[in-house]
């Protein structure tokens, strides 16, 4: 069961209990001993119907009011929206309705009091009292007089006539007299008839008088008798042998009037006794109506305030829902007038918000997809940029470096990592050249040029292309693309020299053999003359010719060796690559110099477990031998002669390094650029082919060779060669 259902059930139980209590109250009120004493069943019915209606209405309103007030209290306690407004409305309605209700109550109270007083006026009360006294006096005086007469007559004190005491009584003024025995039966009845003013002895008696019958006692003591249809007031004298009753005649309608007066007096006094009870009942009825009015006004105030607070509460609830992002929420509360418009507007607003939210969600989703796509493209671009050998720089409109790829560092060296401007990166001369290109690119979009950049220790030949990112007035920056042409230029020069070497070798070799043969022939001719003992005609000339032919022969041989070397360079054999141990090659190269390195400290640091390389061992050994030979020659004039040879695996795991460092005279920056060209040599009899051939051999091995300054002095040659088999590295997982 949900908490809401449980709450409803609790309320129902509470309401049931309340109804039971109120029913008990109705029952109690209904069974009250009301002061009304209705005599007809219709009156009883009306009385009960009216009281039931009042009590029922009171109960219904009371129940509704109690429930509403309790709910109001609970709402106020729970700080529900609208509870304060409802409370204010109810209090205001009560205050406003109390004024007329209380006025009406006071007015009604006065009215009822005055009306009730008119019902029982004071003169009427006096008249009633006096009537009662008169009746009592009348009864008492008649009774006393007649009883006295009866006593006198029965005692014989007045006996003018001795016929009977009853007759005597007639004589003395009574209208009738009769004697009764002890059991009350009439013994003698005398009824006199006389005209007024007649003497008692003129009384006539009836021969057959009727039987007297006592009707009742009068207030004050008189007795009322009926004799032959005529009413009498009587007094009596009691003796041992019976009773004498002496009576006087009363008017014919006396009894009827007496009864009527007596009844009215009794009714009046009874009603007067219940005066307060009537008043109380009327006030009770008015109180009930007053309360009813109060309840009605309160209930109406609640009803009115609910018309406002229920929609407001629903709107507040709706606002909360909208705040949590539920735009499908609709306010269902029934509202009237302007509030209905407000609820309708709120629902429309929520619907529009929901629609906007959906559009924003769609837009955000699309935007996210676009951003993801852009990010993917950016990564691809970044990967391309990072992996191409071309250096890419992005500059702002003032030429300050914003970003650069890793190729820039490879091309320009470590200074590229910290360089903020073109001057920092490539020096003033080259930077001026690039700035010129930037200006041109503003006019033409893009501009290219080949530049020579002087870097510490070397000269960089670069093809630089500058593109502007926008028109001159709103240009956000430039992109500079740098291609390192140094190796290409070297290769071009090398191949040009190869061709030159081929031609020279060919051109020189052809006349060389006849020259050498002629010189040898001249020499042999002179030797034969000398052996035959023939005295030369001109000994000086002969001696000169002999010396010259020997010199020509020697130089021709040297020239031939040079030409051979040239032609070897030109017809360089293709390297046959096999899996080779680099350390073994280095060791065998060093072996050649065993015993010839006097005064040179040779240090070797060969890395153990070096991966095998694909190499032509003979050619590679020639390269190492050439490097060691050059180093030894460079150190000839040095005070400290130290040669360091090292092998090491590359940091990327795909290459191995050989380093040959010496403490010789070193190489100037401008010489470094020409070092690997065939013609370059600083030695008197150097061919300049050693490093050129070494460069070609390393290129055949898909490796690189470069020269750096050794610290503190000398030169260091570094060869990088790819390993035979790159160990398989696990690819990064898809996730
Ligand atoms: P060669 O030895 O016939 O001159 P190389 O090509 O071997 O031809 O060398 C070219 C030039 O490079 C040399 O003349 C020398 O000036 C320079 N060189 C080579 N190795 C060194 C070195 N270790 N130290 C200084 N200069 C060197």
XYZ file of C-alpha atoms and ligand atoms in Angstrom:
762
model
C 0.000 0.000 0.000
C 1.333 3.390 -0.924
C 1.866 6.008 1.819
C -0.820 8.157 0.201
C -3.443 5.346 0.473
C -2.454 4.706 4.098
C -2.912 8.393 4.848
C -6.356 8.381 3.210
C -7.305 5.306 5.253
C -6.191 7.020 8.465
C -8.288 10.036 7.580
C -11.302 7.777 6.872
C -10.927 6.028 10.261
C -10.640 9.373 11.978
C -13.691 10.716 10.085
C -15.691 7.555 10.957
C -14.888 7.972 14.638
C -15.892 11.609 14.471
C -19.181 10.747 12.748
C -19.909 8.105 15.396
C -19.271 10.663 18.133
C -21.480 13.213 16.419
C -24.237 10.633 15.904
C -24.091 9.917 19.616
C -24.435 13.632 20.221
C -27.439 13.789 17.864
C -29.010 10.896 19.681
C -28.423 12.563 23.024
C -29.771 15.871 21.813
C -32.776 14.195 20.163
C -33.692 12.326 23.300
C -33.545 15.400 25.554
C -36.607 16.023 27.733
C -37.590 19.114 25.869
C -39.731 21.648 27.705
C -42.169 21.676 24.791
C -45.109 19.481 25.568
C -46.676 18.954 22.170
C -49.998 17.266 22.387
C -50.563 16.245 18.784
C -48.380 13.811 16.840
C -47.890 16.373 14.025
C -46.411 18.799 16.525
C -44.080 16.101 17.803
C -43.051 15.323 14.252
C -42.366 18.961 13.385
C -40.444 19.467 16.605
C -38.198 16.471 15.958
C -37.797 17.305 12.265
C -36.679 20.847 13.035
C -34.300 19.829 15.812
C -32.891 16.989 13.699
C -32.352 19.373 10.788
C -30.555 21.868 12.980
C -28.412 19.265 14.682
C -27.651 17.480 11.375
C -26.703 20.725 9.691
C -24.596 21.592 12.684
C -22.899 18.202 12.557
C -22.285 18.306 8.825
C -20.851 21.800 8.965
C -18.941 20.959 12.110
C -17.473 17.860 10.492
C -16.486 19.698 7.348
C -15.105 22.580 9.351
C -13.187 20.373 11.786
C -11.686 18.393 8.927
C -10.771 21.539 7.057
C -9.323 23.259 10.106
C -7.289 20.148 10.964
C -6.036 19.953 7.421
C -5.246 23.663 7.466
C -3.284 23.193 10.680
C -1.386 20.244 9.200
C -0.669 22.179 5.998
C 0.556 25.179 7.964
C 2.703 22.924 10.076
C 4.171 21.324 6.964
C 4.767 24.805 5.449
C 2.707 23.883 2.427
C 2.322 26.629 -0.142
C -0.992 28.477 0.248
C -1.550 27.387 3.878
C -0.823 30.865 5.236
C -3.163 32.440 2.709
C -5.917 29.971 3.618
C -5.474 30.665 7.338
C -5.637 34.401 6.717
C -8.791 34.030 4.617
C -10.499 31.893 7.268
C -9.543 34.260 10.100
C -10.674 37.260 8.057
C -13.991 35.577 7.178
C -14.539 34.676 10.837
C -13.737 38.206 11.938
C -16.010 39.741 9.297
C -18.886 37.329 9.914
C -18.581 37.585 13.696
C -19.557 41.270 13.608
C -23.055 40.885 12.044
C -23.590 37.541 13.719
C -22.871 38.892 17.193
C -24.933 42.035 16.490
C -27.784 39.866 15.317
C -27.422 37.683 18.388
C -27.563 40.669 20.762
C -30.481 42.173 18.863
C -32.354 38.876 18.887
C -31.583 38.390 22.560
C -33.153 41.763 23.391
C -36.104 41.124 21.101
C -36.827 37.736 22.595
C -36.493 39.071 26.131
C -38.934 41.874 25.441
C -41.399 39.602 23.638
C -41.298 37.068 26.437
C -41.938 39.813 28.958
C -45.018 40.852 26.986
C -46.284 37.337 27.183
C -46.361 37.600 30.954
C -47.247 41.263 31.834
C -47.254 42.343 35.494
C -50.951 43.570 35.674
C -52.066 40.258 34.317
C -50.081 38.507 36.986
C -51.657 40.733 39.684
C -55.120 40.104 38.253
C -54.510 36.382 38.287
C -53.254 36.484 41.877
C -56.212 38.618 43.015
C -58.694 36.345 41.216
C -57.208 33.408 43.004
C -57.494 35.206 46.342
C -61.093 36.296 45.581
C -62.112 32.749 44.784
C -60.448 31.553 47.961
C -62.100 34.338 50.035
C -65.465 33.596 48.511
C -65.135 29.899 49.332
C -63.854 30.546 52.823
C -66.499 33.168 53.824
C -69.361 31.103 52.427
C -68.018 28.048 54.113
C -67.571 29.767 57.455
C -71.007 31.404 57.432
C -72.856 28.279 56.314
C -70.902 25.993 58.668
C -71.679 28.368 61.544
C -75.385 28.356 60.642
C -75.304 24.569 60.433
C -73.740 24.405 63.905
C -76.237 26.778 65.379
C -79.179 25.034 63.844
C -77.991 21.583 64.782
C -77.387 22.664 68.353
C -80.887 24.067 68.547
C -79.725 27.500 69.454
C -81.975 29.012 66.899
C -85.243 27.078 67.001
C -88.055 29.312 65.942
C -89.574 26.364 64.319
C -89.123 22.869 65.669
C -89.911 20.940 62.586
C -86.174 20.048 61.890
C -82.779 21.592 62.005
C -82.709 21.555 58.204
C -85.930 23.450 58.013
C -84.679 25.798 60.642
C -81.687 26.494 58.494
C -83.978 27.488 55.642
C -85.782 29.791 57.957
C -82.492 31.428 58.886
C -81.456 32.164 55.378
C -80.220 28.994 53.776
C -81.527 28.083 50.349
C -81.302 24.367 51.026
C -80.260 22.043 53.876
C -80.002 18.307 54.261
C -79.012 15.791 56.778
C -76.733 12.878 56.040
C -76.209 9.749 58.044
C -72.772 8.509 59.085
C -72.412 6.705 55.755
C -73.200 9.933 53.859
C -76.712 8.957 52.697
C -79.342 11.718 52.807
C -81.837 11.421 55.623
C -83.772 14.647 55.080
C -83.563 17.248 52.306
C -85.156 20.696 52.618
C -85.142 23.094 49.643
C -86.670 26.499 50.153
C -88.257 28.723 47.586
C -88.974 32.349 48.386
C -88.959 35.585 46.814
C -86.334 37.972 47.817
C -86.822 39.840 51.028
C -89.278 37.355 52.361
C -89.065 36.233 55.992
C -87.697 32.841 56.827
C -90.954 31.463 57.986
C -92.432 32.000 54.612
C -90.212 29.220 53.256
C -91.786 26.467 51.371
C -90.294 23.006 51.312
C -90.362 20.420 48.558
C -92.351 17.306 49.093
C -90.058 15.050 47.084
C -86.670 16.730 46.946
C -83.845 15.276 44.736
C -80.727 13.581 46.200
C -77.795 16.043 46.866
C -74.400 15.240 45.330
C -71.078 16.836 46.309
C -69.127 18.032 43.292
C -65.877 19.293 44.809
C -64.264 21.469 47.435
C -63.714 25.176 46.742
C -60.370 26.927 47.481
C -60.682 28.423 51.023
C -62.800 25.473 52.247
C -66.276 25.853 50.717
C -68.096 22.782 49.380
C -69.813 22.700 45.995
C -72.931 20.561 45.847
C -75.439 19.743 43.112
C -79.070 19.211 43.999
C -81.629 18.691 41.345
C -79.441 20.325 38.666
C -78.812 23.415 40.776
C -75.319 24.175 42.194
C -74.943 25.133 45.862
C -72.152 26.304 48.067
C -72.388 24.607 51.434
C -71.061 24.362 55.014
C -71.561 21.551 57.406
C -71.940 20.610 61.089
C -70.966 17.117 62.069
C -72.832 15.301 64.884
C -72.708 11.795 66.219
C -75.842 10.724 64.469
C -74.980 12.389 61.172
C -74.101 15.586 59.364
C -76.135 18.680 58.667
C -75.275 20.457 55.412
C -76.494 24.008 54.969
C -76.292 25.441 51.434
C -76.873 28.556 49.434
C -77.813 28.521 45.800
C -75.297 29.649 43.226
C -75.933 31.160 39.796
C -76.562 28.548 37.085
C -73.228 29.139 35.195
C -71.142 29.603 38.392
C -69.501 26.224 38.234
C -68.648 26.549 34.549
C -67.128 30.020 35.048
C -65.337 28.932 38.200
C -63.820 25.955 36.352
C -62.841 28.132 33.404
C -61.149 30.734 35.628
C -59.407 28.026 37.563
C -58.143 26.290 34.364
C -56.866 29.507 32.811
C -55.124 30.460 36.048
C -53.477 27.070 36.233
C -52.389 27.239 32.585
C -51.017 30.746 33.094
C -49.091 29.801 36.200
C -47.742 26.687 34.487
C -46.535 28.713 31.506
C -45.085 31.329 33.806
C -43.150 28.636 35.599
C -41.643 27.490 32.256
C -40.807 31.066 31.184
C -37.038 30.591 31.740
C -37.015 27.239 30.040
C -38.703 28.755 26.950
C -36.213 31.556 26.953
C -33.308 29.129 27.216
C -34.676 27.046 24.361
C -35.068 30.046 22.095
C -31.534 31.197 22.930
C -30.264 27.714 22.236
C -31.899 27.757 18.821
C -30.418 31.169 18.091
C -27.019 30.019 19.278
C -27.272 27.073 16.938
C -28.102 29.344 14.048
C -25.323 31.730 15.034
C -22.829 28.915 15.069
C -24.267 27.650 11.831
C -23.696 31.042 10.259
C -20.152 31.132 11.563
C -19.498 27.681 10.174
C -21.038 28.604 6.872
C -18.958 31.766 6.519
C -15.786 29.927 7.539
C -16.490 27.104 5.194
C -17.248 29.554 2.411
C -13.981 31.397 3.112
C -12.152 28.100 2.923
C -13.947 27.228 -0.255
C -12.985 30.583 -1.773
C -9.389 30.392 -0.578
C -9.165 26.865 -1.982
C -10.146 28.241 -5.358
C -6.931 30.274 -5.142
C -4.586 28.079 -3.128
C -5.243 24.764 -4.893
C -4.158 26.099 -8.307
C -1.285 27.996 -6.652
C -0.177 24.820 -4.875
C -0.430 22.896 -8.132
C 1.552 25.661 -9.872
C 4.220 25.554 -7.146
C 4.410 21.777 -7.534
C 4.655 22.254 -11.303
C 7.439 24.815 -10.875
C 9.350 22.364 -8.679
C 8.944 19.636 -11.297
C 10.077 21.986 -14.068
C 13.080 22.978 -11.942
C 14.103 19.316 -11.708
C 13.908 19.106 -15.503
C 10.543 17.346 -15.880
C 9.057 19.321 -18.765
C 6.316 16.737 -19.399
C 4.573 17.743 -16.157
C 1.165 19.421 -16.593
C -0.840 21.236 -13.910
C -4.229 19.458 -13.728
C -5.853 21.571 -10.970
C -9.296 22.999 -11.713
C -8.997 26.768 -11.607
C -11.364 29.648 -12.264
C -11.070 32.994 -13.987
C -7.574 34.546 -14.122
C -6.063 31.568 -12.319
C -7.390 29.301 -15.072
C -5.571 31.528 -17.582
C -2.440 31.334 -15.420
C -2.603 27.521 -15.244
C -3.173 27.346 -19.008
C -0.243 29.701 -19.632
C 1.960 27.689 -17.257
C 1.147 24.461 -19.102
C 1.834 26.132 -22.458
C 5.099 27.539 -21.125
C 6.138 24.092 -19.814
C 5.292 22.530 -23.173
C 7.344 25.174 -24.982
C 10.211 24.721 -22.545
C 10.066 20.961 -23.104
C 10.125 21.507 -26.866
C 13.053 23.931 -26.536
C 14.830 21.477 -24.260
C 14.340 18.701 -26.803
C 15.709 20.969 -29.539
C 18.658 21.918 -27.333
C 19.251 18.226 -26.571
C 19.187 17.411 -30.285
C 21.452 20.346 -30.992
C 23.818 19.329 -28.168
C 23.877 15.747 -29.457
C 24.692 16.947 -32.959
C 27.247 19.343 -31.533
C 28.840 16.534 -29.543
C 28.987 14.395 -32.671
C 30.514 17.323 -34.567
C 32.995 17.941 -31.755
C 33.873 14.239 -31.690
C 34.362 14.301 -35.447
C 36.466 17.442 -35.136
C 38.457 15.862 -32.324
C 38.981 12.752 -34.437
C 40.129 14.861 -37.356
C 42.326 16.915 -35.065
C 43.958 13.742 -33.772
C 44.454 12.486 -37.302
C 45.954 15.828 -38.278
C 48.100 15.814 -35.172
C 49.260 12.258 -35.893
C 50.054 13.252 -39.461
C 51.846 16.380 -38.292
C 53.809 14.485 -35.685
C 54.818 11.752 -38.075
C 55.694 13.646 -41.227
C 59.314 14.643 -41.666
C 58.187 18.139 -42.609
C 58.345 20.764 -39.883
C 55.085 22.689 -39.333
C 54.927 25.878 -37.281
C 51.892 27.984 -36.502
C 52.552 31.657 -35.868
C 50.319 34.476 -34.693
C 49.929 37.626 -36.779
C 53.074 39.099 -35.156
C 55.191 36.078 -35.999
C 55.332 34.626 -32.469
C 55.460 30.825 -32.439
C 52.227 29.279 -31.156
C 52.770 25.610 -31.953
C 55.268 23.373 -33.673
C 55.404 19.680 -34.463
C 58.138 17.247 -33.468
C 59.726 17.426 -36.926
C 60.624 21.052 -36.159
C 62.663 19.816 -33.183
C 64.307 17.185 -35.379
C 65.182 19.755 -38.018
C 66.231 22.669 -35.792
C 67.434 20.772 -32.726
C 66.510 21.175 -29.044
C 66.310 24.987 -29.240
C 62.993 24.516 -31.092
C 61.345 23.368 -27.836
C 61.872 26.718 -26.112
C 61.904 29.043 -29.107
C 59.244 31.775 -28.869
C 60.047 33.578 -32.089
C 61.577 32.894 -35.479
C 64.794 34.622 -34.386
C 65.081 32.217 -31.416
C 64.497 29.287 -33.724
C 66.630 30.009 -36.789
C 68.707 33.090 -36.127
C 68.281 36.617 -37.416
C 69.277 36.090 -41.076
C 66.954 33.170 -41.721
C 64.171 34.797 -39.653
C 64.408 37.859 -41.883
C 63.966 35.609 -44.899
C 60.865 33.969 -43.360
C 59.405 37.383 -42.417
C 59.832 38.425 -46.027
C 57.882 35.313 -47.026
C 55.184 36.205 -44.460
C 54.713 39.615 -46.024
C 54.511 38.055 -49.455
C 52.009 35.473 -48.257
C 49.714 38.288 -47.070
C 49.538 39.444 -50.693
C 49.600 36.089 -52.426
C 48.264 33.640 -49.836
C 51.428 31.531 -49.832
C 55.114 32.044 -50.579
C 58.074 29.635 -50.764
C 61.835 29.930 -50.783
C 64.936 27.855 -50.119
C 66.869 29.155 -47.156
C 70.190 28.343 -45.593
C 69.901 28.331 -41.832
C 72.998 28.474 -39.721
C 72.466 26.274 -36.730
C 74.999 25.580 -34.023
C 77.479 23.183 -35.599
C 75.788 22.816 -38.990
C 74.092 24.502 -41.888
C 70.512 23.572 -42.637
C 69.221 23.730 -46.179
C 65.512 24.186 -45.917
C 62.606 24.780 -48.262
C 60.296 27.128 -46.403
C 56.656 27.744 -47.372
C 54.614 30.359 -45.532
C 50.797 30.501 -45.787
C 48.739 33.302 -44.309
C 45.506 32.242 -42.581
C 43.491 35.232 -43.699
C 43.514 38.469 -45.665
C 45.928 41.250 -44.688
C 43.495 43.208 -42.466
C 42.120 40.261 -40.545
C 44.936 37.807 -40.655
C 44.925 35.653 -37.519
C 48.348 34.151 -38.207
C 50.616 32.074 -40.452
C 51.553 28.474 -41.019
C 55.209 27.838 -41.836
C 56.173 24.552 -43.461
C 59.876 23.625 -43.369
C 61.386 20.821 -45.435
C 64.920 19.753 -44.567
C 66.722 19.560 -47.920
C 70.183 19.019 -46.467
C 70.256 15.270 -47.058
C 68.631 15.679 -50.443
C 71.194 18.279 -51.473
C 73.973 16.041 -50.232
C 72.566 13.130 -52.149
C 72.229 15.289 -55.268
C 75.765 16.539 -54.861
C 76.981 13.019 -54.197
C 75.335 11.719 -57.308
C 76.696 14.658 -59.311
C 80.144 13.896 -57.960
C 79.651 10.240 -58.735
C 79.081 11.171 -62.348
C 82.030 13.555 -62.320
C 84.180 10.861 -60.737
C 83.169 8.374 -63.397
C 84.074 10.801 -66.165
C 87.326 11.891 -64.605
C 88.274 8.281 -63.977
C 87.469 7.450 -67.524
C 89.200 10.509 -68.971
C 92.285 10.167 -66.801
C 92.579 6.412 -67.014
C 92.817 6.376 -70.781
C 96.042 8.469 -71.198
C 97.442 7.234 -67.899
C 98.411 3.765 -69.021
C 100.342 4.988 -72.141
C 102.031 7.659 -69.965
C 103.024 5.043 -67.417
C 104.094 2.605 -70.125
C 106.139 5.382 -71.856
C 107.833 6.301 -68.607
C 108.561 2.632 -67.868
C 109.905 2.161 -71.400
C 112.134 5.244 -71.019
C 113.350 3.916 -67.724
C 113.978 0.427 -69.109
C 115.872 2.005 -72.099
C 118.156 3.923 -69.754
C 118.616 0.814 -67.583
C 119.583 -1.244 -70.623
C 122.125 1.484 -71.698
C 123.508 1.535 -68.220
C 123.761 -2.258 -68.177
C 125.548 -2.332 -71.640
C 128.068 0.152 -70.287
C 127.297 2.600 -73.038
C 128.442 6.020 -72.043
C 125.573 8.456 -72.481
C 126.247 11.391 -74.815
C 124.867 13.761 -72.260
C 125.004 12.211 -68.788
C 123.079 15.108 -67.189
C 120.213 14.715 -69.618
C 120.230 10.983 -69.160
C 120.158 11.422 -65.407
C 117.307 13.963 -65.728
C 115.345 11.701 -68.060
C 115.884 8.807 -65.658
C 114.665 10.813 -62.682
C 111.726 12.268 -64.612
C 110.632 8.906 -65.998
C 110.790 7.460 -62.461
C 108.757 10.413 -61.127
C 106.250 10.108 -63.974
C 105.956 6.379 -63.266
C 105.412 6.959 -59.530
C 102.902 9.771 -60.048
C 101.141 7.788 -62.753
C 100.823 4.912 -60.275
C 99.519 7.291 -57.597
C 97.155 8.828 -60.130
C 96.002 5.378 -61.096
C 95.295 4.553 -57.467
C 93.310 7.780 -57.243
C 91.440 6.972 -60.416
C 90.783 3.467 -59.117
C 89.354 4.924 -55.960
C 87.249 7.322 -58.033
C 85.938 4.543 -60.190
C 85.279 2.433 -57.090
C 83.223 5.323 -55.728
C 81.431 5.593 -59.012
C 80.782 1.879 -59.358
C 79.934 1.279 -55.749
C 79.003 -2.416 -55.222
C 75.512 -3.134 -53.962
C 75.549 -4.063 -50.272
C 74.536 -7.640 -49.496
C 72.768 -7.393 -46.166
C 72.869 -10.270 -43.732
C 72.117 -10.478 -40.034
C 75.240 -9.221 -38.352
C 76.565 -8.536 -34.878
C 77.621 -4.890 -34.779
C 79.976 -5.382 -31.830
C 81.866 -8.025 -33.830
C 82.307 -5.574 -36.736
C 83.609 -2.870 -34.398
C 86.018 -5.327 -32.755
C 87.358 -6.553 -36.130
C 87.830 -2.924 -37.281
C 89.797 -2.152 -34.131
C 91.920 -5.256 -34.708
C 93.274 -3.718 -37.907
C 94.790 -0.882 -35.862
C 96.333 -3.179 -33.261
C 99.849 -1.926 -32.458
C 99.517 1.189 -34.622
C 97.812 3.507 -32.160
C 100.790 4.681 -30.217
C 99.963 7.408 -27.746
C 96.216 7.072 -28.293
C 93.935 6.009 -25.451
C 91.285 3.795 -26.932
C 88.124 3.293 -24.919
C 85.412 0.950 -26.082
C 81.924 0.671 -24.609
C 80.144 -2.042 -26.521
C 76.592 -2.654 -25.287
C 75.980 -6.316 -24.501
C 72.950 -8.107 -25.963
C 72.806 -5.656 -28.848
C 70.122 -6.660 -31.343
C 71.454 -7.993 -34.646
C 71.426 -5.686 -37.652
C 71.054 -6.333 -41.347
C 74.416 -5.315 -42.764
C 77.140 -6.106 -45.232
C 79.911 -6.847 -42.665
C 82.760 -6.032 -45.033
C 81.375 -2.659 -46.120
C 80.370 -1.689 -42.599
C 83.808 -2.615 -41.307
C 85.277 -0.343 -43.967
C 83.151 2.539 -42.654
C 84.293 1.992 -39.065
C 87.928 1.617 -40.161
C 87.648 4.893 -42.101
C 86.180 6.684 -39.068
C 88.925 5.370 -36.766
C 91.572 6.259 -39.351
C 90.243 9.817 -39.715
C 90.075 10.177 -35.930
C 93.649 9.025 -35.527
C 94.779 11.483 -38.188
C 92.817 14.354 -36.596
C 94.473 13.662 -33.241
C 98.043 13.689 -34.613
C 98.780 17.209 -33.412
C 96.757 16.979 -30.187
C 98.270 16.840 -26.733
C 95.611 14.487 -25.414
C 94.705 11.734 -27.779
C 91.661 9.764 -26.745
C 89.478 7.629 -28.958
C 86.102 6.398 -27.690
C 84.114 3.806 -29.568
C 80.665 2.837 -28.295
C 77.691 0.843 -29.453
C 74.213 1.184 -27.921
C 70.593 0.295 -28.654
C 68.444 3.261 -29.748
C 65.785 4.639 -27.397
C 63.031 3.680 -29.830
C 64.125 0.010 -29.843
C 64.281 0.014 -33.642
C 67.851 1.203 -34.158
C 71.365 0.705 -32.856
C 74.037 3.363 -32.618
C 77.790 3.418 -33.210
C 79.714 6.399 -31.926
C 83.324 7.187 -32.788
C 84.585 10.176 -30.806
C 88.044 11.660 -30.772
C 89.867 14.516 -29.082
C 91.302 15.881 -32.337
C 91.071 19.313 -33.896
C 87.361 18.965 -34.577
C 85.387 20.177 -37.602
C 84.246 23.730 -38.310
C 80.486 24.261 -38.959
C 80.995 25.123 -42.608
C 83.137 21.993 -43.111
C 80.473 19.821 -41.522
C 78.173 20.650 -44.371
C 80.668 19.475 -46.976
C 82.125 16.578 -45.043
C 80.306 13.815 -46.858
C 80.965 15.212 -50.339
C 83.539 13.359 -52.445
C 85.818 16.285 -53.118
C 86.150 17.532 -49.570
C 89.425 16.963 -47.811
C 91.643 19.110 -45.664
C 94.564 16.778 -46.037
C 97.356 17.379 -48.486
C 97.016 14.081 -50.173
C 93.526 13.270 -49.118
C 91.024 12.148 -51.744
C 88.039 13.278 -49.718
C 86.307 10.066 -50.743
C 86.430 8.219 -47.413
C 83.403 9.859 -45.787
C 81.603 10.122 -49.116
C 81.855 6.354 -49.518
C 80.957 5.846 -45.855
C 77.857 7.965 -46.358
C 76.842 5.872 -49.352
C 77.420 2.592 -47.517
C 75.304 3.723 -44.547
C 72.563 4.886 -46.932
C 72.631 1.420 -48.527
C 72.082 0.042 -45.013
C 69.044 2.331 -44.588
C 70.855 4.146 -41.823
C 72.139 7.660 -41.121
C 75.529 9.103 -40.360
C 76.110 12.517 -38.814
C 78.892 14.456 -37.203
C 78.694 16.392 -33.962
C 81.129 18.346 -31.846
C 82.697 16.191 -29.179
C 83.017 17.565 -25.677
C 85.321 19.111 -24.672
C 87.163 18.902 -28.001
C 87.131 16.894 -31.155
C 84.547 15.371 -33.385
C 82.035 12.647 -32.861
C 80.582 10.563 -35.690
C 77.260 8.873 -34.975
C 75.870 6.093 -37.143
C 72.279 4.887 -36.682
C 71.324 1.547 -38.195
C 67.991 -0.242 -38.151
C 67.847 -3.546 -36.255
C 67.309 -6.757 -38.217
C 63.966 -7.648 -36.690
C 61.905 -5.197 -34.734
C 60.361 -6.993 -31.764
C 56.603 -7.038 -32.127
C 55.057 -4.530 -29.762
C 51.469 -5.084 -28.739
C 49.097 -2.680 -30.441
C 47.081 -0.456 -28.174
C 43.689 -2.042 -27.590
C 40.656 -0.647 -29.385
C 39.057 0.511 -26.194
P 90.306 12.127 -46.653
O 90.539 11.398 -45.423
O 90.892 11.546 -47.874
O 90.540 13.614 -46.531
P 87.617 11.791 -45.918
O 86.334 11.848 -46.678
O 87.826 10.601 -45.105
O 88.735 12.061 -46.937
O 87.687 13.032 -44.989
C 87.309 14.272 -45.460
C 87.791 15.346 -44.497
O 86.999 15.331 -43.314
C 89.152 15.215 -44.011
O 90.061 15.828 -44.916
C 89.166 15.958 -42.677
O 89.419 17.307 -42.889
C 87.785 15.797 -42.228
N 87.708 14.797 -41.187
C 87.327 13.507 -41.294
N 87.321 12.914 -40.101
C 87.739 13.843 -39.220
C 87.949 13.833 -37.783
N 87.758 12.755 -37.038
N 88.362 14.994 -37.200
C 88.533 16.111 -37.915
N 88.365 16.205 -39.253
C 87.969 15.061 -39.897
